[in-house]
Amino acid sequence: MQTRLYIDNQWWDAADGANFPVDNPATEEVLAQVAQGGVADAARAVEAAKRAFETWRWTPANERATLLHEVAIKVRTHFRELAELLTMEEGKPVSENEEELDWAATSFTYYAEMGRNLKGRVIPSADRDQFNFVIKEPYGVVGCIVPWNYPLLLLAWKMAPALAAGNTVVIKPSEMTPLTTLRFIELCCDHLPPGVVNVVTGFGDAGQALVEHPDVPVIAFTGSVATGQRIASIAAPMMKHLHLELGGKDAFVLGPDADVEKAIEALAYSALLNAGQVCTSSERVYVPGDRRDAFADGLADFVGSLRLGNGLEEGVDIGPMIGAQYRLKVARQVDEARSAGARILTGGQAPDRPGYFYSPTVLVDVDHTMRIMQEETFGPSIPIMTYDSFDEAIRLVNDSPYG
């Protein structure tokens, strides 16, 4: 498996020879040392993508579609290998990563056909001597800055439409999960022309170099609100086009007439998928006061029955968090809420074992003075607050910096 930069269809060491470790969040063991690209490496990748664009943009749409379909076929051919590698570096159970890979392959198939069928349009003119029409054209080099929680799916959502439309890409994967991206490129993208796809592994300086580069007119980023704001502030004076998928504090409301058993299973899935490390996770819950105990107790029993462990093992429901600092953030929010009067029904602790595990946690007696109800948690916690009327529930849902 390659652990170097991928530029112009060749594997390269970082310009300064630096490397960084990637570990397994379930065991804390180092999986590999990966090339630590920086500003110079990002510039070299952009130059390769810029050169390739002049040919790729004129490649017939049918041919581009065929090449993207081939990416999807190769993903499915190497399904199990990629799913297990995802689990090793990112933690989700293999079954969840098989879903991610299925979605990623489908994305390439979908956008292959979208690109094949892109159409301009003719606009009726008010003047008989004019002919007005629209032609859709690619932008050029697209910088794809990808997070660690769904490394291949969120890459596919950026890369597939960019390539289908005739753009080239420079990918900056998360420094926490670069291995699957590199293996995906090695296995599934080697048939693409040189320079069309490039990968620069490394830290924030490599990503910022893409944002600042004058020859990268489009940035597609998934990550935190703070980083998204930073990207927007850099890109705005350059009039770059941005696609920003950022964090949130999504609400789950139990209606007065809801089926409690179905709601419990739905909430557990939406709150604890990928150990709660999803930008659309249910991170705050509102239930009618007279249904709180039955719902919360049932949820605590269900959550308490879930098996925490290494995602490579059979029967594991929830894997580790991605790193110690992310687990610490969850633990601090839970501990602060407990100190302020919240009650923990299950979980609320890190097991005494290797790996960045945190027990899935259900809390009651929370309110909006607590950070756990206001700030993004991005972990396996489910705080439950009561409401008296549905109008109050809607007001509470909207009482958030995230809307």
Coordinates of C-alpha atoms in Angstrom, one line a residue:
M1 CA 0.0 0.0 0.0
Q2 CA 1.3 3.4 -1.0
T3 CA 1.9 6.0 1.7
R4 CA 3.3 8.8 -0.5
L5 CA 1.9 11.8 -2.3
Y6 CA 0.1 11.1 -5.6
I7 CA 0.9 13.8 -8.2
D8 CA 0.6 13.4 -12.0
N9 CA 0.0 9.7 -11.7
Q10 CA 3.3 9.2 -9.8
W11 CA 4.1 8.5 -6.2
W12 CA 6.3 11.0 -4.5
D13 CA 7.9 11.7 -1.1
A14 CA 7.2 15.0 0.5
A15 CA 9.4 17.8 -0.8
D16 CA 11.1 18.0 2.6
G17 CA 11.1 14.3 3.2
A18 CA 8.8 14.6 6.3
N19 CA 6.4 11.8 7.4
F20 CA 3.7 11.5 10.1
P21 CA 2.1 8.5 11.8
V22 CA -1.4 7.2 11.3
D23 CA -2.8 5.1 14.2
N24 CA -5.6 2.7 14.7
P25 CA -8.2 4.3 17.0
A26 CA -9.3 1.0 18.4
T27 CA -5.8 -0.1 19.5
E28 CA -3.7 3.1 19.4
E29 CA -1.1 1.1 17.3
V30 CA 0.6 2.9 14.5
L31 CA -0.6 1.6 11.1
A32 CA 1.8 3.5 8.8
Q33 CA 4.0 6.5 8.3
V34 CA 2.6 8.8 5.6
A35 CA 4.3 11.5 3.6
Q36 CA 3.7 14.9 5.1
G37 CA 3.1 17.2 2.2
G38 CA 3.2 21.0 2.6
V39 CA 2.9 24.2 0.6
A40 CA 5.4 23.2 -2.1
D41 CA 3.8 19.8 -2.6
A42 CA 0.3 21.4 -2.9
A43 CA 1.7 23.8 -5.5
R44 CA 3.2 21.0 -7.5
A45 CA -0.1 19.1 -7.4
V46 CA -2.0 22.2 -8.5
E47 CA 0.4 22.6 -11.4
A48 CA -0.1 19.0 -12.5
A49 CA -3.9 19.4 -12.3
K50 CA -3.8 22.6 -14.2
R51 CA -1.9 21.0 -17.1
A52 CA -4.2 18.1 -17.1
F53 CA -7.3 20.3 -17.2
E54 CA -6.5 21.6 -20.7
T55 CA -6.9 18.0 -22.0
W56 CA -9.5 16.7 -19.6
R57 CA -12.0 19.5 -20.2
W58 CA -12.2 18.5 -23.9
T59 CA -12.4 14.8 -23.3
P60 CA -15.9 13.8 -24.6
A61 CA -18.5 13.5 -21.8
N62 CA -19.2 9.9 -22.9
E63 CA -15.5 9.0 -22.4
R64 CA -15.4 10.7 -19.0
A65 CA -18.5 8.9 -18.0
T66 CA -17.0 5.5 -18.9
L67 CA -13.9 6.3 -16.9
L68 CA -16.0 7.2 -13.8
H69 CA -18.1 4.1 -14.2
E70 CA -14.8 2.2 -14.1
V71 CA -14.0 3.8 -10.8
A72 CA -17.3 2.5 -9.3
I73 CA -16.6 -1.0 -10.7
K74 CA -13.2 -1.0 -9.1
V75 CA -14.5 0.2 -5.7
R76 CA -17.0 -2.8 -5.7
T77 CA -14.2 -5.2 -6.8
H78 CA -12.1 -4.2 -3.8
F79 CA -15.0 -3.7 -1.5
R80 CA -13.9 -5.8 1.5
E81 CA -10.3 -4.6 1.5
L82 CA -11.3 -1.0 1.5
A83 CA -14.0 -1.5 4.1
E84 CA -11.5 -3.2 6.5
L85 CA -8.8 -0.5 5.9
L86 CA -11.4 2.2 6.7
T87 CA -12.2 0.4 9.9
M88 CA -8.6 0.1 10.9
E89 CA -7.8 3.8 10.5
E90 CA -11.2 5.4 11.3
G91 CA -13.0 3.0 13.6
K92 CA -16.5 2.4 12.3
P93 CA -17.6 -1.2 12.2
V94 CA -17.0 -3.0 8.9
S95 CA -20.7 -3.1 8.2
E96 CA -21.0 0.7 8.4
N97 CA -18.0 1.1 6.1
E98 CA -19.5 -1.3 3.6
E99 CA -22.5 1.1 3.5
E100 CA -20.1 4.0 3.0
L101 CA -18.4 2.3 0.1
D102 CA -21.7 1.4 -1.5
W103 CA -22.7 5.0 -1.4
A104 CA -19.3 6.1 -2.7
A105 CA -19.5 3.7 -5.7
T106 CA -23.1 4.8 -6.4
S107 CA -21.9 8.5 -6.4
F108 CA -19.4 7.8 -9.2
T109 CA -22.1 6.0 -11.2
Y110 CA -24.6 8.8 -10.6
Y111 CA -22.4 11.6 -11.5
A112 CA -21.0 9.7 -14.5
E113 CA -24.5 9.8 -16.0
M114 CA -25.1 13.4 -14.9
G115 CA -21.9 14.4 -16.7
R116 CA -22.9 12.5 -19.8
N117 CA -26.3 14.3 -19.9
L118 CA -25.2 17.8 -19.0
K119 CA -27.0 20.2 -21.4
G120 CA -26.9 23.9 -22.1
R121 CA -30.0 25.8 -23.2
V122 CA -31.3 28.2 -25.8
I123 CA -32.9 31.3 -24.4
P124 CA -35.7 33.0 -26.4
S125 CA -34.5 36.4 -27.6
A126 CA -36.4 39.7 -27.8
D127 CA -34.4 40.6 -30.9
R128 CA -34.7 38.5 -34.1
D129 CA -31.0 39.3 -34.9
Q130 CA -29.8 37.7 -31.6
F131 CA -29.2 34.1 -30.7
N132 CA -28.9 33.6 -26.9
F133 CA -27.5 30.4 -25.4
V134 CA -25.9 28.9 -22.3
I135 CA -22.9 26.6 -22.4
K136 CA -21.9 24.8 -19.2
E137 CA -18.1 24.8 -18.8
P138 CA -15.8 23.4 -16.1
Y139 CA -14.0 25.8 -13.7
G140 CA -10.6 24.2 -13.7
V141 CA -8.8 22.8 -10.6
V142 CA -11.1 21.8 -7.7
G143 CA -9.5 21.6 -4.2
C144 CA -11.2 18.7 -2.3
I145 CA -10.5 19.0 1.5
V146 CA -12.0 15.8 3.0
P147 CA -12.7 15.0 6.7
W148 CA -12.0 11.8 8.6
N149 CA -15.4 10.5 9.5
Y150 CA -16.5 9.4 6.0
P151 CA -13.2 9.6 4.0
L152 CA -14.3 8.0 0.8
L153 CA -18.0 9.0 0.7
L154 CA -17.3 12.6 1.3
L155 CA -14.4 12.4 -1.2
A156 CA -16.8 10.9 -3.8
W157 CA -19.3 13.7 -3.3
K158 CA -16.6 16.2 -4.2
M159 CA -14.5 14.3 -6.7
A160 CA -17.1 12.6 -8.8
P161 CA -19.2 15.7 -9.9
A162 CA -16.0 17.7 -10.4
L163 CA -14.5 15.1 -12.8
A164 CA -17.8 14.5 -14.5
A165 CA -18.1 18.2 -15.4
G166 CA -14.5 18.3 -16.8
N167 CA -12.6 19.6 -13.8
T168 CA -9.4 18.1 -12.3
V169 CA -8.9 17.7 -8.6
V170 CA -6.3 18.0 -5.9
I171 CA -7.4 16.0 -2.8
K172 CA -6.3 16.8 0.7
P173 CA -7.5 14.0 3.0
S174 CA -7.6 14.3 6.7
E175 CA -4.3 13.6 8.4
M176 CA -6.1 11.1 10.6
T177 CA -7.5 8.9 7.7
P178 CA -5.2 9.2 4.6
L179 CA -4.6 5.5 4.1
T180 CA -7.9 4.5 2.5
T181 CA -7.8 7.5 0.2
L182 CA -4.4 6.5 -1.0
R183 CA -5.4 2.9 -1.4
F184 CA -8.5 4.0 -3.3
I185 CA -6.5 6.1 -5.7
E186 CA -4.0 3.2 -6.2
L187 CA -6.7 0.6 -6.8
C188 CA -9.5 2.5 -8.5
C189 CA -8.1 5.6 -10.2
D190 CA -4.9 4.4 -12.0
H191 CA -6.8 4.3 -15.3
L192 CA -7.4 8.1 -15.2
P193 CA -5.1 10.4 -17.3
P194 CA -2.1 11.8 -15.6
G195 CA -2.8 14.9 -13.4
V196 CA -6.6 14.5 -13.4
V197 CA -6.5 13.3 -9.8
N198 CA -3.8 14.3 -7.3
V199 CA -3.5 13.6 -3.6
V200 CA -1.5 15.7 -1.1
T201 CA -1.4 14.1 2.4
G202 CA -0.5 16.3 5.4
F203 CA -1.9 18.8 7.8
G204 CA -3.6 22.2 7.7
D205 CA -0.8 24.0 5.9
A206 CA -1.4 21.8 2.8
G207 CA -5.1 22.5 2.9
Q208 CA -4.6 26.2 3.3
A209 CA -2.2 26.2 0.4
L210 CA -5.0 24.9 -1.8
V211 CA -7.4 27.6 -0.5
E212 CA -4.9 30.3 -1.1
H213 CA -3.6 29.1 -4.5
P214 CA -4.8 31.5 -7.4
D215 CA -5.1 28.5 -9.8
V216 CA -7.7 26.7 -7.6
P217 CA -11.0 28.5 -8.3
V218 CA -13.2 26.0 -6.4
I219 CA -12.8 24.6 -2.9
A220 CA -15.1 21.8 -1.6
F221 CA -14.7 21.3 2.1
T222 CA -16.3 19.3 4.8
G223 CA -15.4 19.9 8.4
S224 CA -15.9 22.3 11.4
V225 CA -17.7 25.6 11.3
A226 CA -14.6 27.4 12.5
T227 CA -12.4 26.0 9.7
G228 CA -15.2 26.7 7.2
Q229 CA -15.3 30.3 8.3
R230 CA -11.5 30.5 7.9
I231 CA -11.7 29.1 4.4
A232 CA -14.5 31.6 3.5
S233 CA -12.5 34.5 4.8
I234 CA -9.5 33.5 2.7
A235 CA -11.5 32.7 -0.4
A236 CA -13.8 35.7 -0.5
P237 CA -11.3 38.3 -1.7
M238 CA -10.3 36.0 -4.5
M239 CA -14.0 35.4 -5.5
K240 CA -13.6 31.6 -5.2
H241 CA -16.5 29.3 -5.5
L242 CA -17.0 27.4 -2.2
H243 CA -18.9 24.2 -1.3
L244 CA -18.9 24.1 2.5
E245 CA -20.5 21.2 4.5
L246 CA -20.0 22.2 8.1
G247 CA -21.1 21.1 11.6
G248 CA -24.4 21.3 13.4
K249 CA -26.4 20.6 16.5
D250 CA -29.3 18.7 15.0
A251 CA -32.4 18.2 17.1
F252 CA -34.7 15.1 17.5
V253 CA -38.2 15.9 18.6
L254 CA -40.5 13.1 20.0
G255 CA -44.1 14.0 19.1
P256 CA -46.8 13.6 21.6
D257 CA -48.3 10.8 19.5
A258 CA -45.1 9.1 18.4
D259 CA -44.5 5.3 18.6
V260 CA -41.9 5.2 21.5
E261 CA -40.3 1.9 20.5
K262 CA -39.8 3.0 16.9
A263 CA -38.5 6.3 18.1
I264 CA -36.0 4.7 20.4
E265 CA -34.4 2.7 17.6
A266 CA -34.5 5.6 15.2
L267 CA -32.8 7.9 17.7
A268 CA -30.2 5.4 18.7
Y269 CA -29.2 5.0 15.0
S270 CA -29.2 8.7 14.2
A271 CA -27.3 9.6 17.3
L272 CA -24.8 6.8 17.5
L273 CA -23.9 6.0 13.9
N274 CA -20.1 6.2 13.7
A275 CA -20.0 6.7 17.4
G276 CA -22.0 10.0 16.9
Q277 CA -19.3 11.4 14.7
V278 CA -21.6 12.5 11.9
C279 CA -22.4 16.1 11.0
T280 CA -26.1 15.2 10.9
S281 CA -26.1 13.2 14.1
S282 CA -29.1 13.8 16.5
E283 CA -27.3 15.7 19.2
R284 CA -30.1 17.1 21.3
V285 CA -33.5 15.5 22.1
Y286 CA -36.8 17.0 23.1
V287 CA -39.7 14.9 24.5
P288 CA -43.1 15.7 26.1
G289 CA -42.7 15.9 29.8
D290 CA -45.3 13.2 30.5
R291 CA -43.4 10.7 28.2
R292 CA -39.9 11.5 29.3
D293 CA -39.4 8.6 31.8
A294 CA -40.8 5.9 29.6
F295 CA -38.8 7.1 26.6
A296 CA -35.5 7.8 28.4
D297 CA -35.5 4.6 30.4
G298 CA -36.3 2.6 27.2
L299 CA -33.6 4.4 25.3
A300 CA -31.1 3.8 28.1
D301 CA -31.8 0.1 28.1
F302 CA -31.4 -0.1 24.4
V303 CA -28.2 1.9 24.3
G304 CA -26.8 0.0 27.2
S305 CA -27.2 -3.2 25.3
L306 CA -25.1 -2.1 22.4
R307 CA -21.6 -3.6 22.1
L308 CA -18.6 -1.3 22.1
G309 CA -15.5 -2.6 20.5
N310 CA -13.0 -2.9 17.6
G311 CA -15.0 -2.6 14.4
L312 CA -13.2 -5.5 12.9
E313 CA -14.8 -7.9 15.4
E314 CA -18.1 -9.6 14.7
G315 CA -21.1 -8.3 16.6
V316 CA -19.7 -4.8 17.4
D317 CA -22.3 -2.1 17.3
I318 CA -20.2 1.0 18.1
G319 CA -16.5 1.5 17.4
P320 CA -14.0 4.0 19.0
M321 CA -13.9 7.7 18.5
I322 CA -11.2 8.9 16.1
G323 CA -8.8 10.4 18.6
A324 CA -8.1 11.3 22.3
Q325 CA -8.9 15.0 21.8
Y326 CA -12.3 14.2 20.4
R327 CA -13.1 11.9 23.2
L328 CA -12.0 14.5 25.7
K329 CA -14.4 17.0 24.2
V330 CA -17.3 14.7 24.7
A331 CA -16.2 13.8 28.3
R332 CA -16.0 17.4 29.2
Q333 CA -19.4 18.2 28.0
V334 CA -20.9 15.3 29.8
D335 CA -19.1 16.0 33.0
E336 CA -20.0 19.7 32.9
A337 CA -23.7 18.8 32.4
R338 CA -23.5 16.3 35.3
S339 CA -22.0 19.0 37.5
A340 CA -24.8 21.4 36.5
G341 CA -27.5 18.9 37.5
A342 CA -27.9 16.5 34.6
R343 CA -28.4 12.8 35.4
I344 CA -26.7 10.0 33.5
L345 CA -28.9 7.0 32.8
T346 CA -26.2 5.0 31.0
G347 CA -22.6 5.5 29.9
G348 CA -20.7 8.6 30.8
Q349 CA -17.3 7.1 30.9
A350 CA -14.3 5.9 28.9
P351 CA -13.7 2.2 29.4
D352 CA -10.4 1.1 30.9
R353 CA -8.9 -0.4 27.7
P354 CA -6.7 0.7 24.8
G355 CA -8.4 2.7 22.1
Y356 CA -10.3 5.9 22.0
F357 CA -13.6 4.5 23.3
Y358 CA -16.3 6.3 25.1
S359 CA -19.4 4.5 26.3
P360 CA -22.6 5.7 24.6
T361 CA -24.3 8.0 27.0
V362 CA -27.9 9.0 27.7
L363 CA -28.6 12.1 29.9
V364 CA -31.7 13.6 31.3
D365 CA -32.4 16.9 33.3
V366 CA -30.5 18.9 30.8
D367 CA -31.3 22.5 29.6
H368 CA -30.0 25.2 27.3
T369 CA -27.6 26.6 29.8
M370 CA -25.4 23.6 29.3
R371 CA -22.8 23.3 26.5
I372 CA -24.0 19.8 25.6
M373 CA -27.3 21.4 24.4
Q374 CA -25.7 24.3 22.6
E375 CA -22.3 23.3 21.1
E376 CA -21.5 20.5 18.7
T377 CA -20.5 17.4 20.5
F378 CA -19.6 15.0 17.7
G379 CA -19.6 11.9 19.9
P380 CA -21.9 9.2 21.4
S381 CA -24.0 11.3 23.8
I382 CA -27.8 11.7 23.8
P383 CA -29.0 14.6 26.1
I384 CA -32.8 14.6 26.6
M385 CA -34.8 17.7 27.5
T386 CA -38.6 18.0 28.1
Y387 CA -41.2 20.3 26.6
D388 CA -44.8 21.2 27.5
S389 CA -46.2 22.0 24.1
F390 CA -45.2 21.3 20.5
D391 CA -44.8 25.1 19.9
E392 CA -42.3 25.2 22.8
A393 CA -40.4 22.3 21.2
I394 CA -40.1 24.2 18.0
R395 CA -38.9 27.2 19.9
L396 CA -36.3 25.1 21.7
V397 CA -35.1 23.5 18.4
N398 CA -34.5 27.0 16.9
D399 CA -32.8 28.3 20.1
S400 CA -29.3 27.4 18.7
P401 CA -26.4 29.2 17.0
Y402 CA -26.9 26.6 14.3
G403 CA -30.6 27.3 13.7

